[in-house]
Structure formats: structure tokens, C-alpha cells
Tab-separated table of C-alpha atoms in Angstrom:
chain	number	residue	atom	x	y	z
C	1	UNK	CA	48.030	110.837	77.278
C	2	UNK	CA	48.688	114.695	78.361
C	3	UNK	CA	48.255	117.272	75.589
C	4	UNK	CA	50.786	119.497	75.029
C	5	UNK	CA	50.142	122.897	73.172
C	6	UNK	CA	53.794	123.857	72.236
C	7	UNK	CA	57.354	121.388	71.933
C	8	UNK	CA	58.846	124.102	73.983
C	9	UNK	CA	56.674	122.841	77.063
C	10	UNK	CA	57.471	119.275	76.612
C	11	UNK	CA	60.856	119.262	78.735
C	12	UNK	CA	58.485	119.905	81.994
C	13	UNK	CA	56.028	117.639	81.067
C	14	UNK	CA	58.507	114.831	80.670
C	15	UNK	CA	59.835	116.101	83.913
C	16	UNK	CA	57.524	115.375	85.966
C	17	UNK	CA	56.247	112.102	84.490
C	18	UNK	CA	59.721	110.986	85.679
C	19	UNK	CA	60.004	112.326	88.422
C	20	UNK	CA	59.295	109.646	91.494
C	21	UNK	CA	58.056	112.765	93.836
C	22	UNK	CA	56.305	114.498	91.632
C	23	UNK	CA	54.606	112.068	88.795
C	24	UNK	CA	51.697	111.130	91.439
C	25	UNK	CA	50.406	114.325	92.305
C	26	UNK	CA	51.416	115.829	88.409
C	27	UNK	CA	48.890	112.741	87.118
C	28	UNK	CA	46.329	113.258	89.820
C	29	UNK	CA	46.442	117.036	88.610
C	30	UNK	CA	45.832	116.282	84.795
C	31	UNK	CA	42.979	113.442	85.226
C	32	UNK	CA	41.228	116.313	87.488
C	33	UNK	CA	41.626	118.870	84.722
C	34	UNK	CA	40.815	116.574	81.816
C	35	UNK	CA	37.611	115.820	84.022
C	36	UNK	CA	36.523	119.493	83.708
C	37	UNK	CA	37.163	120.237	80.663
C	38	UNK	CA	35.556	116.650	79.322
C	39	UNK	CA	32.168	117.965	81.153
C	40	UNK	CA	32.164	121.618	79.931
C	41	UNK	CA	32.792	119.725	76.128
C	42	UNK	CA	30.169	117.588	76.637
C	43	UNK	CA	27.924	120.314	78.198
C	44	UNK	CA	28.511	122.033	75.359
C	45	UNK	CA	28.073	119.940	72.448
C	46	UNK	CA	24.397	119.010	73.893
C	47	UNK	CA	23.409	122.743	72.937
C	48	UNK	CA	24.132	121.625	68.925
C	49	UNK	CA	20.464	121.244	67.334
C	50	UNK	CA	21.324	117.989	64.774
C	51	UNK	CA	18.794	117.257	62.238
C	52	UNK	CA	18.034	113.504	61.974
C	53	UNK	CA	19.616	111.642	58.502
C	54	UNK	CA	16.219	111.517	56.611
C	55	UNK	CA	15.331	114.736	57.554
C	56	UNK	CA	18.472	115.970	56.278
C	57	UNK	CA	18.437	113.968	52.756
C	58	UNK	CA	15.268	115.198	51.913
C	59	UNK	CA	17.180	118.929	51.981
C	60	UNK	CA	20.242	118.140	49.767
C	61	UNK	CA	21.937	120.397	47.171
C	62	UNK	CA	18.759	120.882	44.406
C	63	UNK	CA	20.060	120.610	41.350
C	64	UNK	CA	18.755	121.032	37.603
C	65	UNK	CA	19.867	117.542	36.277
C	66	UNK	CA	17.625	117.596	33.056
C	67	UNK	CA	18.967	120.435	31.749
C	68	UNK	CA	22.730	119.692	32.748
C	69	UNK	CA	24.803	117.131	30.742
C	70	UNK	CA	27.556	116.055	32.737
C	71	UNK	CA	31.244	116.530	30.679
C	72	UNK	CA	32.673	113.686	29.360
C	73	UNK	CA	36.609	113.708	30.304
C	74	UNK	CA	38.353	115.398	27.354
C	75	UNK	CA	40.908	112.839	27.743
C	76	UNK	CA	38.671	109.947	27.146
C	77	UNK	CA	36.902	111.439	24.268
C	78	UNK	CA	40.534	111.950	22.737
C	79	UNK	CA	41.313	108.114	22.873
C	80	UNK	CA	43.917	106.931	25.576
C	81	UNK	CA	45.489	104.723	23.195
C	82	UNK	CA	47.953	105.130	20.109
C	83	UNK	CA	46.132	106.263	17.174
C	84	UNK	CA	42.691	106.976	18.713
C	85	UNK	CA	42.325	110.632	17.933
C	86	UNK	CA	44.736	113.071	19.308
C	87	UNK	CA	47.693	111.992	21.691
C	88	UNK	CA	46.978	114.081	25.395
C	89	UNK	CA	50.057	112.397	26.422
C	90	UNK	CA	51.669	114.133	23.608
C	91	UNK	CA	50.054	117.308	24.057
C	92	UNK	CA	50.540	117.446	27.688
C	93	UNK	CA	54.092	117.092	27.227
C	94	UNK	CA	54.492	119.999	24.575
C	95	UNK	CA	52.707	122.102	26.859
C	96	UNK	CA	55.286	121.561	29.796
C	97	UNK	CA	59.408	122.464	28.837
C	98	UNK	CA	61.468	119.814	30.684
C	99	UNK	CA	58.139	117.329	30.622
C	100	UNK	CA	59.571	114.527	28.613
C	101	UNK	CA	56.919	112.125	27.057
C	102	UNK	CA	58.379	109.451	28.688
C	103	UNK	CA	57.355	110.121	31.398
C	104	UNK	CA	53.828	110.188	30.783
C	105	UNK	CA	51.804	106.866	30.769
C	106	UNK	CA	47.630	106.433	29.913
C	107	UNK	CA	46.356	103.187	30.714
C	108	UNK	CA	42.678	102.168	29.920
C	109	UNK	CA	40.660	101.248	33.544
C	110	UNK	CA	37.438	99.430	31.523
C	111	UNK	CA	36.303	102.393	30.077
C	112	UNK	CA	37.913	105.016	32.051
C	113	UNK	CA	41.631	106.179	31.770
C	114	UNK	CA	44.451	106.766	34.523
C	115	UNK	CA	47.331	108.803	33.479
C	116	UNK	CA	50.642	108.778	35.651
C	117	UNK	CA	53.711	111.334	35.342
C	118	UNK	CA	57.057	110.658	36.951
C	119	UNK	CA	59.648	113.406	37.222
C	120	UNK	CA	57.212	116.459	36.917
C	121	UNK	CA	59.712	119.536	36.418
C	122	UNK	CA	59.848	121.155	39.631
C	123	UNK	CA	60.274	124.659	38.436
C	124	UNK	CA	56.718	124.568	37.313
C	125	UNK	CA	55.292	124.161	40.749
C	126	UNK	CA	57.312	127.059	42.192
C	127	UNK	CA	54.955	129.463	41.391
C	128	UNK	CA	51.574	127.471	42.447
C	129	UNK	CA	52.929	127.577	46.228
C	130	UNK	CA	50.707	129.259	48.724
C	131	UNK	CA	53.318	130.558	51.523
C	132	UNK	CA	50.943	131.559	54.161
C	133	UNK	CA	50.770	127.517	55.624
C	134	UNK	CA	54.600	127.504	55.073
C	135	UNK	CA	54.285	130.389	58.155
C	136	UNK	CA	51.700	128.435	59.738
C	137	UNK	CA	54.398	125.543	59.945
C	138	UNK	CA	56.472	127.509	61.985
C	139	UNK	CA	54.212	128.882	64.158
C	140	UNK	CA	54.498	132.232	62.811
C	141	UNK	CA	50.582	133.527	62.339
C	142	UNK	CA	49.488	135.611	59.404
C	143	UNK	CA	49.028	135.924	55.856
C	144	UNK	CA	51.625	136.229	52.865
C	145	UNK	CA	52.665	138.157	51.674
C	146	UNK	CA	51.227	141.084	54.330
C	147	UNK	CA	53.171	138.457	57.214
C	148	UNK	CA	56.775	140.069	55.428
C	149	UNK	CA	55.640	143.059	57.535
C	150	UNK	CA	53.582	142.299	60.211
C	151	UNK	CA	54.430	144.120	63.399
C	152	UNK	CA	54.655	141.292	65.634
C	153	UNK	CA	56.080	138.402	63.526
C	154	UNK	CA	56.888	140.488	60.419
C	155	UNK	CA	61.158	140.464	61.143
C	156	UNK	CA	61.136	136.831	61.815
C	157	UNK	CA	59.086	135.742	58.511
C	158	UNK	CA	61.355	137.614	56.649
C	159	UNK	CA	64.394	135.902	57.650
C	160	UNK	CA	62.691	132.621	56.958
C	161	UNK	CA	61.330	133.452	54.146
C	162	UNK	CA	64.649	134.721	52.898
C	163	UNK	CA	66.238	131.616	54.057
C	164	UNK	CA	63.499	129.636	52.314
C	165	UNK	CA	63.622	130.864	49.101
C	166	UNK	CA	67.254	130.258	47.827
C	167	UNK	CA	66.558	126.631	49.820
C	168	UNK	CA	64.374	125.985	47.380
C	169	UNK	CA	66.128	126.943	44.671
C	170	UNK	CA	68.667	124.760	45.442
C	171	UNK	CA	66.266	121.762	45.750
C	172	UNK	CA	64.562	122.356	42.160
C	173	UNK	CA	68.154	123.048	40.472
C	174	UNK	CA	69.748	120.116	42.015
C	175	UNK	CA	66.800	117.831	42.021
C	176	UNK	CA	66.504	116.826	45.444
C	177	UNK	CA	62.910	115.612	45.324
C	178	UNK	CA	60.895	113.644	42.872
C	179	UNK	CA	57.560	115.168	41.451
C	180	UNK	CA	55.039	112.074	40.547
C	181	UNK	CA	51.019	112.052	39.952
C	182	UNK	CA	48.656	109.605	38.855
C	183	UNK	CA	44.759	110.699	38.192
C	184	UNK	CA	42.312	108.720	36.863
C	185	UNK	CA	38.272	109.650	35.386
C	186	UNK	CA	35.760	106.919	35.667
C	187	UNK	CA	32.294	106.079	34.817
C	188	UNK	CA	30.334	107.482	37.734
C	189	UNK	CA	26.451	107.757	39.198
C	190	UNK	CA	24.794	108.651	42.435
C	191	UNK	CA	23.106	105.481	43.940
C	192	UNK	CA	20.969	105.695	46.900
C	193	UNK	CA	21.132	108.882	49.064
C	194	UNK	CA	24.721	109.301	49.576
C	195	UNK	CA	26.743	106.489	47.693
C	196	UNK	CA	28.820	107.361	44.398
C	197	UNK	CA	28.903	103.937	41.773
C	198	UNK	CA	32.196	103.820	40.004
C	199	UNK	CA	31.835	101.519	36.856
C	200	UNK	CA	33.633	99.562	34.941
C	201	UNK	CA	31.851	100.621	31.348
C	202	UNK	CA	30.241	103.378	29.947
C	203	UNK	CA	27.049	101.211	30.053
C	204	UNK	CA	27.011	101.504	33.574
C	205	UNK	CA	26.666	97.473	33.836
C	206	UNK	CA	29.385	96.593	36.188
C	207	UNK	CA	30.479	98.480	39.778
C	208	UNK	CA	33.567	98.118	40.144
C	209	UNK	CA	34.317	100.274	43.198
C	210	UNK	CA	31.442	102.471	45.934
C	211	UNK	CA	32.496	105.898	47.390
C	212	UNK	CA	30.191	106.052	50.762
C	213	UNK	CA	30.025	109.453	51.333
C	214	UNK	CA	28.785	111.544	54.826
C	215	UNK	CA	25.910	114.072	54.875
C	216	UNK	CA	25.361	117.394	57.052
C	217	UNK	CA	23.060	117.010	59.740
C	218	UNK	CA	23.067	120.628	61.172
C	219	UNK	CA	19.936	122.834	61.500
C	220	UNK	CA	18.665	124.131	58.194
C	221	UNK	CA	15.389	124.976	56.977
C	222	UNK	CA	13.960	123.056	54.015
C	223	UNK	CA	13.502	125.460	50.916
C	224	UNK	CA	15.894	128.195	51.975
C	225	UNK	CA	18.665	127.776	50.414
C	226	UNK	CA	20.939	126.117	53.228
C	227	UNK	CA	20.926	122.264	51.975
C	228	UNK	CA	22.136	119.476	54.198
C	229	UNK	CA	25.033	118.747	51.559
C	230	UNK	CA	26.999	115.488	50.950
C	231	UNK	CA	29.356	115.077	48.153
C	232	UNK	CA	27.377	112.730	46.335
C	233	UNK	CA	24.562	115.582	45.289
C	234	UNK	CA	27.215	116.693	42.950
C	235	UNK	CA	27.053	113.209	40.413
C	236	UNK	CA	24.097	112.554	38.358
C	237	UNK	CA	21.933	109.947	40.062
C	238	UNK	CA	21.717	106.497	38.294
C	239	UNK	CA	17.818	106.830	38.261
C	240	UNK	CA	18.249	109.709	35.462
C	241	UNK	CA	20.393	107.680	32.906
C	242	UNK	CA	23.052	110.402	32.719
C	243	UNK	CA	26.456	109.408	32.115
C	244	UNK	CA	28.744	111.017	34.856
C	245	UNK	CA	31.996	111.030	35.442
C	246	UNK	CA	34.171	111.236	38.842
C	247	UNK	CA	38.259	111.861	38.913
C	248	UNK	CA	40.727	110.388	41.524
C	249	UNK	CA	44.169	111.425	41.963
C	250	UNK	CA	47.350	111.294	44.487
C	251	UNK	CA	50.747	113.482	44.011
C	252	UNK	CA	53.764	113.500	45.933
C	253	UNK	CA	56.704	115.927	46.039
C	254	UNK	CA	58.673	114.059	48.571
C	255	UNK	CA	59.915	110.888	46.707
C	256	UNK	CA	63.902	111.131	47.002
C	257	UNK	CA	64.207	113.433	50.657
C	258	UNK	CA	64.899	110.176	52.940
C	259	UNK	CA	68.306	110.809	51.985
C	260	UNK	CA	68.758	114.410	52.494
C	261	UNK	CA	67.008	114.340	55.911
C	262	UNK	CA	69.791	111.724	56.659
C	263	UNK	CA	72.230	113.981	55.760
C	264	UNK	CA	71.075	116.958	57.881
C	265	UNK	CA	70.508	114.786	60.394
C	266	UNK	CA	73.708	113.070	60.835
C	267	UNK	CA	75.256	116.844	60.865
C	268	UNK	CA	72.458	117.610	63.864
C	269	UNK	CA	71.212	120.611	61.363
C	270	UNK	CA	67.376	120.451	62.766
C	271	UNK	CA	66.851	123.570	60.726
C	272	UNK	CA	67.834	122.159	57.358
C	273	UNK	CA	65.814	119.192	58.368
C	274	UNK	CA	62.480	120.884	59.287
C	275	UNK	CA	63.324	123.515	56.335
C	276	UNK	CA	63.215	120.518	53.457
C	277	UNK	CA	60.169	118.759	54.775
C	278	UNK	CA	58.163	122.403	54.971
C	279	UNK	CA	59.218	123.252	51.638
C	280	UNK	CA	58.478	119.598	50.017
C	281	UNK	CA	54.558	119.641	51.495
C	282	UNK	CA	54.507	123.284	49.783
C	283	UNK	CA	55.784	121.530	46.372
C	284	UNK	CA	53.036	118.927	47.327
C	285	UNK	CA	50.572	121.121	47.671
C	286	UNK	CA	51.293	123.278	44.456
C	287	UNK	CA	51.437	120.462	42.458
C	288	UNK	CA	47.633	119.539	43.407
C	289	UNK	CA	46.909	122.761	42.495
C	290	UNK	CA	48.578	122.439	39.144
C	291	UNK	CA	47.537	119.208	38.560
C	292	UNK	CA	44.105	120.643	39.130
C	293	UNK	CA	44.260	123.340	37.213
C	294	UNK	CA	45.438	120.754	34.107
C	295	UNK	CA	42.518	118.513	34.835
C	296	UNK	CA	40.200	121.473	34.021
C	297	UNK	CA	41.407	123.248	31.597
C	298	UNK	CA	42.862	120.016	29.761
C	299	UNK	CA	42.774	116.713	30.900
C	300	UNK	CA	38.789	116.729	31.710
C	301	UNK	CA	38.595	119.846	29.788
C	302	UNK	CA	35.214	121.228	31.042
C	303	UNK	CA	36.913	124.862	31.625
C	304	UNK	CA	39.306	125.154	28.437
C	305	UNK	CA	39.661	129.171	28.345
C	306	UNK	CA	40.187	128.674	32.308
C	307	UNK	CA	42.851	132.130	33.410
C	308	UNK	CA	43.493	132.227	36.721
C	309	UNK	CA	46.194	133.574	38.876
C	310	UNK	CA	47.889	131.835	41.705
C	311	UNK	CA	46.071	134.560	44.264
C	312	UNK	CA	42.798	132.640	42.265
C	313	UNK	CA	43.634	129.650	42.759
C	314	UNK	CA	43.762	129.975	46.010
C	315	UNK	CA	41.051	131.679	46.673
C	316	UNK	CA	39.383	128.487	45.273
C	317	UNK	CA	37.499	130.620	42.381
C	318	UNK	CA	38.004	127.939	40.146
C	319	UNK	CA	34.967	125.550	39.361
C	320	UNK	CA	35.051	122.151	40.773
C	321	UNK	CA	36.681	121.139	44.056
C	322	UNK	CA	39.399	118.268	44.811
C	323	UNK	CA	38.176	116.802	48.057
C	324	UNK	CA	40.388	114.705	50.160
C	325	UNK	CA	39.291	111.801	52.270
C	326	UNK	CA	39.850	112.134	55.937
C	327	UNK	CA	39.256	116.038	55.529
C	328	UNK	CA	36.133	118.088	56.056
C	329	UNK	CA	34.269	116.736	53.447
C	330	UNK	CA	34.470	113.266	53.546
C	331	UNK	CA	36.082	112.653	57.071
C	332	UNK	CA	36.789	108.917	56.735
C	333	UNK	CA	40.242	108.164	56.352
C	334	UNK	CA	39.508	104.469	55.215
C	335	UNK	CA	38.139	105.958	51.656
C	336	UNK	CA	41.703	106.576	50.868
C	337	UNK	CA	41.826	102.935	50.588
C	338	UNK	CA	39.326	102.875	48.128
C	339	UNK	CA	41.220	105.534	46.333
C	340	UNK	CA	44.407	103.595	46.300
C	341	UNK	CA	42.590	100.214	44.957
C	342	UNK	CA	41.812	102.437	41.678
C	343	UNK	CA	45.089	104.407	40.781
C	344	UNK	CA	47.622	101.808	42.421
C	345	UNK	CA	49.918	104.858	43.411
C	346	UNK	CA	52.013	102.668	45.436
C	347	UNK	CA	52.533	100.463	42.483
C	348	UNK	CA	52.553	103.759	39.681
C	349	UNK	CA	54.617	106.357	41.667
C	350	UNK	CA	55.838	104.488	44.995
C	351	UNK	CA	53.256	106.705	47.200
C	352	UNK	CA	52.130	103.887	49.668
C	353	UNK	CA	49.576	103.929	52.837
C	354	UNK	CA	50.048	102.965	56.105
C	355	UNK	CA	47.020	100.912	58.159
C	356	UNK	CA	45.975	103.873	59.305
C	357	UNK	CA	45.905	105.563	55.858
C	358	UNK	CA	48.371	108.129	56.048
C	359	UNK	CA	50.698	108.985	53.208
C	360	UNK	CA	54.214	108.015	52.684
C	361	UNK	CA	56.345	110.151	51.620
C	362	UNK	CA	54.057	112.649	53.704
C	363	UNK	CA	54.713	115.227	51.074
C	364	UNK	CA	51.435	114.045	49.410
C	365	UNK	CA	48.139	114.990	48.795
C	366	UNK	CA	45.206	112.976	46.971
C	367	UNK	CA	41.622	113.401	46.666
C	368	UNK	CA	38.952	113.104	44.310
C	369	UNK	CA	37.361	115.315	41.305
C	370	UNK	CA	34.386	116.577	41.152
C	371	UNK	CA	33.635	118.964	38.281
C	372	UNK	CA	29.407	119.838	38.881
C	373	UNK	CA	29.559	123.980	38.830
C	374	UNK	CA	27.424	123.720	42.038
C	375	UNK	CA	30.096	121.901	43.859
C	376	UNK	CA	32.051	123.623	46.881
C	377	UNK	CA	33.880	122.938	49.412
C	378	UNK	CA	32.071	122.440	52.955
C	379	UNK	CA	32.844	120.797	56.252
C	380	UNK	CA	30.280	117.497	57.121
C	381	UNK	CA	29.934	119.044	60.984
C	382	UNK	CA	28.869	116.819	63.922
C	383	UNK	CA	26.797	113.812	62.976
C	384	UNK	CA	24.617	111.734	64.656
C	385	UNK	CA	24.245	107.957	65.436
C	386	UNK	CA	21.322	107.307	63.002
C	387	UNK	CA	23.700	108.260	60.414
C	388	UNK	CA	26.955	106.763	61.392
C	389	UNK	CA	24.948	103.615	61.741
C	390	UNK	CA	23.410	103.973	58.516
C	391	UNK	CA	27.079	104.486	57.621
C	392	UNK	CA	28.528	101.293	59.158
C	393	UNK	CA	25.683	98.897	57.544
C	394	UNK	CA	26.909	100.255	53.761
C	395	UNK	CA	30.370	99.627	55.082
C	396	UNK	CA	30.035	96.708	56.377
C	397	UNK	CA	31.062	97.684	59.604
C	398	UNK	CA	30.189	97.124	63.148
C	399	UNK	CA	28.959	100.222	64.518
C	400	UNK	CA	32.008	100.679	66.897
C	401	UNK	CA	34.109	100.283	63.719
C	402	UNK	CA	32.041	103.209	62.583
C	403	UNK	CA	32.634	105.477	65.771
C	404	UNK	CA	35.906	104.689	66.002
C	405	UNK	CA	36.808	106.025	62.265
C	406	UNK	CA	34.467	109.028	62.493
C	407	UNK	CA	35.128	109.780	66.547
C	408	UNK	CA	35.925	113.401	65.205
C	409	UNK	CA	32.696	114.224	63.377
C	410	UNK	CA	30.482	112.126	65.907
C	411	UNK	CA	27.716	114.601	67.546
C	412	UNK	CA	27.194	112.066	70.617
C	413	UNK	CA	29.258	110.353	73.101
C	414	UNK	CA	29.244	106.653	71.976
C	415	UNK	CA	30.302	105.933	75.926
């Protein structure tokens, strides 16, 4: 495997691995350098001070659980079926033009609710976009909108942008893509150290699914304010008998470009091609943020007068945070799994995983909810091996199954 930085540096790569004179002494070249920079990695990485996993529990996130009573979702309080209260499905659809109600489906899960929406109106995700990773996709660095005038990059960004933007309006007016989401809110408690219990009932009686979460293990001092923190400080723990709640969710934007991509493709138009799939992870994206935004000032309802702009947004000044498995937070990929067994999106809105967990269409984002005012965003770091194998017994893996999922995050060389 030889890592190349930039497409444009492929051609000579491929070169030379073809090339019967050259391929020997090209290979010989690469293992050398690969060598080098494997030891200066390695040399590196032993200067990381790692805290060991019990030393690190007994610092996570403090917080005042007796005086906080965890929101129940808004949407299970109004009743998820016909004649329970107030309709959300209803009122969800008034407060979208172009949302029809039959679109909109709530299902009971024991005694939490999923709700899935097909054909979301695209024009309502057009202004959630955040443009800046729409540059980053093309290699062009900087932020938006300051990136329209940058001195370096600023001429080319705004020719794509100016390409992009009537692009787009032809995909929302003509209705090249499919919008779909399905969320769900369940019965939820912290068990053990960093486990989240999803139940079946209110009761908490049955478990029905187990989020295994990851913990920091860098450097902190106990008692000063930098906690070791691991997503499951943010749910009630079962010990306290307060009902929590936790929120799951996957959207794609992408259902409905095979076609179009088949079409540009056929014509050789690489620029329509790469165009579309840019601007369908941007509608992706948005509507996570949108969806988001509905879960808290609606759906779960714990921010109701919620005003935010789309500079807000993201910004991330909202309260609560929408983690996604196989990111920072929770670096295992497999969790998605776990994910898909409760909202069924391949079965709800076609959005289907592959064995190694990644999203198809890839215009697609999911994650969970966690709405705790303390909870933020944070990265696990490097971990070490008493955790990952603490991690592979509540798994039920073998440890190498365990090193092999979290080889990113590990702080040690399992060789």
C-alpha cells in the first residue's frame, strides 16, 4: 500500500509500480521510507502520558443528577398513536409547506417512538448548508463565506461556488434526490462505567439494546475541571431511578442520484459527477442539522423557544450534541450496527450498511441524541490496552477484534 497525498500524483505512482525497471528499486525506496517514518510515529506516540481506565472513570463529567430531571420526549408525552393527545405527525407537517402528512409515519418501539419522513422538501435544507466543507471537497482551503475573496483561492471558489449554486437549484426544483429520516427516543440509563441500557418500557424491566461507549484516558488532574469524559456521563445512571431518555437517528439526501451519476458519466462530464455528489453530502448534512434543530425545539422539545441562525448552528451553540459512531466520540464503527437494529433505516428509508458499516447512499449521516445541557462534543484521544480490553470483554470480542476496530484511537502498538 503507498500513500498518496493528491490524485494528481497518482499517474507516477502507477508508473513505476509497472514499470519492470523501475518497480524494484521504487518499492525498495517506499518500505525504507515507511520504515522511518513508522519509528519517528512510534517514537513519538511513547511521549503521550495515558491515564489508566480506572483512574480515568473515577474523573468523569460531575454532574448534579438529584437536582436534574431528565426531559421526557415531547413526542412521547403527546401520544404516538391516533387519538392520544395531540397529533406531532400532524403538527410537524403544518409546520413544513410541501411536507405532506403522508409522508410522516410514528410507530411505537415498546415504550419509545420512531418517526420516519420520506420526501422531506428539499428547499428547506438549502439554507441549513454549511459551504466551507463543500470548499474543503475540492481542495480549496478556507472559510465561507471570507473563501469568496481569499487572495490565494478566492477567484477559483467563486467560480465554483457560482457554478454550485444554480446546480443546486436545479436539483431541488427538479427533484433529483430523495430527502428521508427516521429518529427514534427510547427509554435510556447509564449502567456500569461506560455502558448506555436502552429499554424496552418505561419501567426499565427489559434491555433491549447496550450502547458500549469509549472513555478519555489523557492526562488530567482529578478535581480541576478537565474530566476524563465518555458519552455515557451524559444519561442518568440506573442506580438513581431517573427515567432518561436517548435519541437515534439516520438521514440521507442521496436516495435517487445512481441515476444521474449514470448520466454524467456516460457523457464523461467528471465535473457534473463530482459536482452532484458534493452538493448531495451538503443536503445530507443540512438535513441533520434540521432534523436536529426539530428534535429540540419539537420533537423532544426540551428547547421550545430555541432561535438560532444557521452561523449558530454551526457554531454548535445549540444544547445537546448528535454524535456519530465511528467519529471522535464514539470511534467504533460497529455501533452503527446497533443503531441500525433500532430504526431499521434500510427497511424505513432504503439507507443500508455495508460489513464494514459505511453508508449507502453515502449522502448520509446518523448518530445518536443526547440532550444533558452538560453534553459537548469531544474527541476520545489515544487509548490504552486496559481499556480496549475492558472494551472487547463487554463486546464480546477477542481482543484482536477489539484492536482491529479501534486501530485509530489505540495508544500502543498491539505488534
Amino acid at each position: 500500500v503507498i500513500y498518496v497525498p493528491d490524485a494528481s500524483r497518482a499517474v507516477g505512482v502507477v508508473s513505476n509500480l509497472l514499470s519492470k525497471t523501475q518497480r524494484d528499486g521504487y518499492v525498495a525506496g517506499i518500505v525504507e521510507e515507511y520504515a522511518e517514518v513508522r519509528a519517528k510515529r512510534e517514537a513519538k506516540g511513547k511521549t503521550s502520558k495515558l491515564m489508566d481506565i480506572v483512574a480515568a472513570r473515577a474523573n468523569k463529567t460531575e454532574i448534579d443528577w438529584a437536582s436534574y430531571e431528565p426531559p421526557k420526549p415531547a413526542i412521547l408525552a403527546a401520544g404516538a398513536e391516533p387519538g392520544q393527545g395531540s397529533d406531532p405527525a400532524a403538527a410537524l407537517a403544518a409546520a413544513l409547506p410541501g411536507l405532506d402528512a403522508n409522508d410522516i409515519k410514528l410507530e411505537r418501539s415498546g415504550d419509545g417512538v420512531i418517526l420516519t419522513v420520506n420526501n422531506y422538501p428539499l428547499d428547506d435544507l438549502v439554507k441549513y448548508i454549511d459551504w466551507t466543507p463543500f470548499f474543503k471537497a475540492w481542495e480549496l482551503a478556507g472559510k465561507y463565506p471570507a473563501i469568496l475573496t481569499d487572495e490565494v483561492v478566492g477567484k477559483e471558489a467563486q467560480q465554483l461556488f457560482d457554478d454550485a449554486v444554480p446546480f443546486l437549484e436545479q436539483i431541488v426544483k427538479e427533484r433529483w434526490l430523495k430527502a428521508s429520516c427516521v429518529c427514534g427516543f427510547f427509554p435510556a440509563n447509564r449502567i456500569g462505567d461506560d455502558d448506555i441500557a436502552i429499554y424496552s418500557d418505561e419501567a426499565r424491566s427489559e434491555v433491549t439494546a447496550t450502547l458500549r461507549m469509549l472513555r478519555q484516558q489523557m492526562q488530567r488532574t482529578a478535581g480541576k475541571g478537565q474530566p476524563n469524559v465518555s458519552l455515557a456521563d451524559y444519561v442518568a445512571p440506573a442506580d438513581l431511578h431517573k427515567r432518561d431518555w436517548v435519541g437515534g437517528f439516520a438521514v440521507t439526501a442521496g436516495i435517487g442520484i445512481d441515476e444521474h451519476l449514470e448520466r454524467f458519466e456516460a457523457d464523461h462530464d467528471d465535473y457534473s459527477s463530482i459536482m452532484l455528489k458534493a452538493l448531495a453530502d451538503r443536503l445530507a448534512e443540512a438535513f441533520a442539522e434540521r432534523l436536529h434543530e426539530l428534535v429540540r425545539t419539537t420533537l423532544w422539545g426540551y428547547k421550545p423557544g430555541e432561535q438560532l441562525d444557521n452561523n449558530a448552528l454551526i457554531a454548535e451553540k445549540y444544547e445537546g450534541i448528535r454524535p456519530a459512531p465511528g467519529y471522535a466520540a464514539c470511534p467504533d464503527h460497529t455501533e452503527k450496527g446497533t443503531l441500525w437494529e433500532l430504526l431499521k433505516p434500510d427497511e424505513r428509508i432504503g439507507l443500508t450498511i455495508t460489513e464494514s458499516f459505511a453508508m449507502l447512499p453515502t449522502a448520509a449521516v446518523s448518530g445518536w441524541y443526547f440532550a444533558h445541557p452538560q453534553s459537548r462534543y469531544f474527541g476520545t484521544g489515544k487509548i490504552m490496552k486496559d481499556q480496549v480490553e475492558d472494551y472487547a470483554q463487554r463486546k464480546g470480542w477477542t481482543l484482536e477484534q477489539a484492536e482491529r476496530w479501534l486501530s485509530p484511537v489505540l495508544g500502543y502498538d498491539p505488534q
